[in-house]
């Protein structure tokens, strides 16, 4: 049996909508509504474009709608649709406007641009050239490097673990009380995208040290400048990359 | 002569206004102001090298209770830029078309080229007019900044005028001599005038680009902004060449899209089948050039962005990692829409020939791949989340969609989108032909192998180097991805050429046999281009944030803040509507005059 074009259109759109909702329903990881809206606009547009790319196909798609509006024999169906359609529209409008107590969606810059120079520990750091001074031990003396990483782990579990979690997944004991949530370090899309100097800056200066420009930036991170020494921060940074198996972003150099 | 008076008036006004300002704001006047007027120190050592950059306060800007100075300058600049792009872009297109007409000895091309240079005459008047407005508001609202810039770029201002006069002279000759220099050596001479017109126009753009890019990546000045005396160093700053290339290619694409919109407008208002056929053909040719020029554009943009990062990590992160990244998502949506529209136009074009029906079953597969690529292309890394969504996800990144938000995924998606758009074009080219060479099946198998291997290679490069090696390779892998795409396109076209040499006709193209809805796809392409130019132009300028000249002249005006994305998008959108309305007015005016080619 051949499915009519209009029914095909409705089925394709409905199935894809269900697929987009599935991660939220079955896995507890919803695709945000803002993104589903963008995806569905694309889906509807693409299916419409394909179905109207030839005159025959376009005619087949729209003729049932035309018939519903014009054909005297379809008066009963028309009346039902003309009653149901405004009711559905009203229901959707009501649903959209009745969530008055919910705070608006947040738009936030996760990685604000660092200042070109940072003052901390009684000196000025040039962010464009700053490197982890302990990183060289990774190739020069593996034993010392491992010792640094172990020390970094100790510092992490005494200070950072409570929010960023034992698995470095951003799900520490206090994480649920914070807005915004602490970042996970696992995965390829957080610290793997950043240079060590950037991570150093975020640890040292935390939320209070976010730049006023380039926002809206926000962070629950405290500034660790007064609680950890410069070397301790670098050791924690080594540990973050080592534990998660990520490599810090390197600057492209001549010849690379 | 009388009909050119408004245009001449605009041109003369433009020259006069800027000359007056360039004299008024000469370096001497700037230096004489002293520190009290603009917070500018004129210490002897600094004066030798040139005045140091002014340290401005809010009192150095004229206040206005009626208008917001920044919005006025923004809209005036944007209008002028759009019209300037129009009048720089269309002559490039016209000369290319005229040359094709000469090579193919096909008068249709000549007629199309003439029709278009005639349309752009009105646009020239509006370009000069908006240029006057832009210059006036800029000098009025930002006098100290302009004084500083002129203290460095004064020689180039005169160069600008020389090119401006040359361009106008070439334009008038090119247009007025069209019918007189129609054959033989005369025609070649006419083509040369057209090339001269384009050279002058492009030179104007290069000069203006120097001023704009200096404000982003100042060179030839010391840390205090004191000019060191080498104008070439200031002109040849880090971003000058990347922007020259990006704008030049974009102009070709934009010219094609504007011509396409004109053709669509005339197609929809055609009264006869002959007219319809002419404008259908014009629309197709224009689109081909627009989309052809669009292919290398992302890579030129990539170079520009890489240079911005290289010049200032801060500007780079603000551009693509910070708040402006959201405008890149809007850009991704518009570019995706543009690709979909281009594909749709080609799919509709299959109906021009009876043989096209053989390829319509493939449309849905191409559409699927374009849509999947499009989804990857515009999926953001940092999501807009409601509190309950953020709570469920445990952060701003999605565990499954997060990797799609990174650049390697975008690069992979855009290359695949390009390849499938190319496939639509290939099917369109085959619509009216049947291969007769005996080895055609093997040739097609080779094309399939090239195409499939290219996609596999692009995906491998994107996934492996994007996510499983160091980030240095992540950026670098985009180059072999692009090379793969270009190789696949060239290789498939070469094989295609030999397969279809001496091919049998499956049914001639019937120009004009296009559904009217296909013409709206062309309009969508033009509006998308215009909108994109406005949005991304804003982003490029705005990443300087509170600097007039990055790290040299600080913006102390009350407008020295980054507006919200919604506000910026609204300003650009209103500008797009006004500009497109004026373009439609130009088309309408041109339609009223009638096509006088050969009459």
Tab-separated table of N, CA, C and O in Angstrom, chain B residues 384-424:
chain	number	residue	atom	x	y	z
B	384	UNK	N	21.828	26.618	25.069
B	384	UNK	CA	20.893	27.504	25.779
B	384	UNK	C	19.972	26.569	26.558
B	384	UNK	O	19.190	25.827	25.968
B	385	UNK	N	20.103	26.601	27.878
B	385	UNK	CA	19.391	25.616	28.685
B	385	UNK	C	18.414	26.262	29.658
B	385	UNK	O	18.710	27.315	30.230
B	386	UNK	N	17.288	25.605	29.817
B	386	UNK	CA	16.399	25.983	30.910
B	386	UNK	C	16.970	25.349	32.180
B	386	UNK	O	17.701	24.358	32.098
B	387	UNK	N	16.624	25.903	33.334
B	387	UNK	CA	17.228	25.379	34.567
B	387	UNK	C	17.040	23.877	34.746
B	387	UNK	O	17.973	23.173	35.139
B	388	UNK	N	15.863	23.351	34.414
B	388	UNK	CA	15.653	21.915	34.602
B	388	UNK	C	16.496	21.089	33.626
B	388	UNK	O	16.952	19.995	33.950
B	389	UNK	N	16.751	21.655	32.443
B	389	UNK	CA	17.603	20.952	31.472
B	389	UNK	C	19.054	20.955	31.953
B	389	UNK	O	19.751	19.937	31.880
B	390	UNK	N	19.479	22.114	32.477
B	390	UNK	CA	20.857	22.212	32.987
B	390	UNK	C	21.042	21.239	34.148
B	390	UNK	O	22.087	20.594	34.278
B	391	UNK	N	19.993	21.130	34.962
B	391	UNK	CA	20.077	20.246	36.112
B	391	UNK	C	20.180	18.783	35.662
B	391	UNK	O	20.973	18.008	36.189
B	392	UNK	N	19.380	18.416	34.648
B	392	UNK	CA	19.394	17.032	34.160
B	392	UNK	C	20.713	16.699	33.472
B	392	UNK	O	21.223	15.582	33.572
B	393	UNK	N	21.283	17.687	32.763
B	393	UNK	CA	22.522	17.425	32.021
B	393	UNK	C	23.749	17.579	32.912
B	393	UNK	O	24.832	17.086	32.582
B	394	UNK	N	23.593	18.304	34.015
B	394	UNK	CA	24.721	18.496	34.928
B	394	UNK	C	25.752	19.471	34.401
B	394	UNK	O	26.911	19.420	34.775
B	395	UNK	N	25.364	20.355	33.521
B	395	UNK	CA	26.308	21.344	32.998
B	395	UNK	C	25.784	21.944	31.712
B	395	UNK	O	24.660	21.661	31.295
B	396	UNK	N	26.640	22.765	31.103
B	396	UNK	CA	26.200	23.492	29.911
B	396	UNK	C	26.423	22.689	28.626
B	396	UNK	O	25.988	23.069	27.560
B	397	UNK	N	27.160	21.569	28.736
B	397	UNK	CA	27.431	20.752	27.557
B	397	UNK	C	26.571	19.501	27.571
B	397	UNK	O	26.315	18.923	28.617
B	398	UNK	N	26.167	19.069	26.370
B	398	UNK	CA	25.374	17.849	26.276
B	398	UNK	C	26.324	16.647	26.142
B	398	UNK	O	27.254	16.696	25.338
B	399	UNK	N	26.064	15.557	26.913
B	399	UNK	CA	27.022	14.442	26.855
B	399	UNK	C	27.119	13.784	25.480
B	399	UNK	O	28.168	13.245	25.127
B	400	UNK	N	26.033	13.797	24.707
B	400	UNK	CA	26.074	13.146	23.379
B	400	UNK	C	26.300	14.156	22.247
B	400	UNK	O	26.940	13.845	21.248
B	401	UNK	N	25.724	15.334	22.406
B	401	UNK	CA	25.830	16.314	21.324
B	401	UNK	C	27.054	17.217	21.467
B	401	UNK	O	27.425	17.904	20.511
B	402	UNK	N	27.664	17.224	22.656
B	402	UNK	CA	28.809	18.102	22.903
B	402	UNK	C	29.884	18.041	21.829
B	402	UNK	O	30.304	19.082	21.310
B	403	UNK	N	30.340	16.822	21.455
B	403	UNK	CA	31.398	16.749	20.437
B	403	UNK	C	31.007	17.381	19.098
B	403	UNK	O	31.875	17.821	18.344
B	404	UNK	N	29.694	17.428	18.809
B	404	UNK	CA	29.273	18.036	17.528
B	404	UNK	C	29.468	19.548	17.536
B	404	UNK	O	29.450	20.190	16.492
B	405	UNK	N	29.621	20.109	18.731
B	405	UNK	CA	29.777	21.562	18.822
B	405	UNK	C	31.184	22.037	18.530
B	405	UNK	O	31.422	23.239	18.416
B	406	UNK	N	32.121	21.115	18.397
B	406	UNK	CA	33.514	21.524	18.187
B	406	UNK	C	33.828	21.699	16.698
B	406	UNK	O	33.153	21.161	15.829
B	407	UNK	N	34.911	22.423	16.466
B	407	UNK	CA	35.270	22.796	15.092
B	407	UNK	C	35.507	21.591	14.156
B	407	UNK	O	35.121	21.658	12.985
B	408	UNK	N	36.151	20.511	14.606
B	408	UNK	CA	36.370	19.394	13.661
B	408	UNK	C	35.054	18.851	13.095
B	408	UNK	O	34.985	18.483	11.914
B	409	UNK	N	34.014	18.821	13.958
B	409	UNK	CA	32.716	18.344	13.475
B	409	UNK	C	32.159	19.308	12.435
B	409	UNK	O	31.595	18.895	11.408
B	410	UNK	N	32.330	20.602	12.675
B	410	UNK	CA	31.826	21.617	11.733
B	410	UNK	C	32.554	21.506	10.395
B	410	UNK	O	31.940	21.582	9.323
B	411	UNK	N	33.878	21.357	10.486
B	411	UNK	CA	34.664	21.253	9.244
B	411	UNK	C	34.247	20.029	8.439
B	411	UNK	O	34.113	20.087	7.212
B	412	UNK	N	34.034	18.929	9.142
B	412	UNK	CA	33.620	17.705	8.464
B	412	UNK	C	32.256	17.917	7.807
B	412	UNK	O	32.047	17.581	6.638
B	413	UNK	N	31.334	18.503	8.562
B	413	UNK	CA	29.973	18.694	8.059
B	413	UNK	C	29.952	19.601	6.831
B	413	UNK	O	29.276	19.306	5.841
B	414	UNK	N	30.700	20.695	6.889
B	414	UNK	CA	30.619	21.649	5.767
B	414	UNK	C	31.232	21.045	4.507
B	414	UNK	O	30.735	21.269	3.388
B	415	UNK	N	32.282	20.244	4.669
B	415	UNK	CA	32.879	19.601	3.489
B	415	UNK	C	31.918	18.588	2.871
B	415	UNK	O	31.800	18.507	1.644
B	416	UNK	N	31.214	17.834	3.719
B	416	UNK	CA	30.253	16.854	3.184
B	416	UNK	C	29.078	17.587	2.531
B	416	UNK	O	28.588	17.188	1.470
B	417	UNK	N	28.676	18.688	3.152
B	417	UNK	CA	27.579	19.482	2.577
B	417	UNK	C	27.970	20.010	1.182
B	417	UNK	O	27.181	19.965	0.244
B	418	UNK	N	29.221	20.449	1.068
B	418	UNK	CA	29.719	20.934	-0.235
B	418	UNK	C	29.702	19.805	-1.258
B	418	UNK	O	29.278	20.001	-2.408
B	419	UNK	N	30.153	18.623	-0.848
B	419	UNK	CA	30.226	17.505	-1.794
B	419	UNK	C	28.837	17.080	-2.274
B	419	UNK	O	28.647	16.784	-3.456
B	420	UNK	N	27.864	17.070	-1.371
B	420	UNK	CA	26.523	16.655	-1.803
B	420	UNK	C	25.837	17.738	-2.634
B	420	UNK	O	25.033	17.428	-3.508
B	421	UNK	N	26.177	18.996	-2.366
B	421	UNK	CA	25.662	20.063	-3.228
B	421	UNK	C	26.258	19.904	-4.625
B	421	UNK	O	25.569	20.080	-5.641
B	422	UNK	N	27.523	19.537	-4.654
B	422	UNK	CA	28.178	19.272	-5.939
B	422	UNK	C	27.498	18.106	-6.660
B	422	UNK	O	27.312	18.137	-7.882
B	423	UNK	N	27.083	17.096	-5.891
B	423	UNK	CA	26.393	15.946	-6.492
B	423	UNK	C	25.073	16.385	-7.138
B	423	UNK	O	24.722	15.926	-8.238
B	424	UNK	N	24.357	17.282	-6.472
B	424	UNK	CA	23.119	17.816	-7.063
B	424	UNK	C	23.430	18.475	-8.407
B	424	UNK	O	22.705	18.315	-9.390
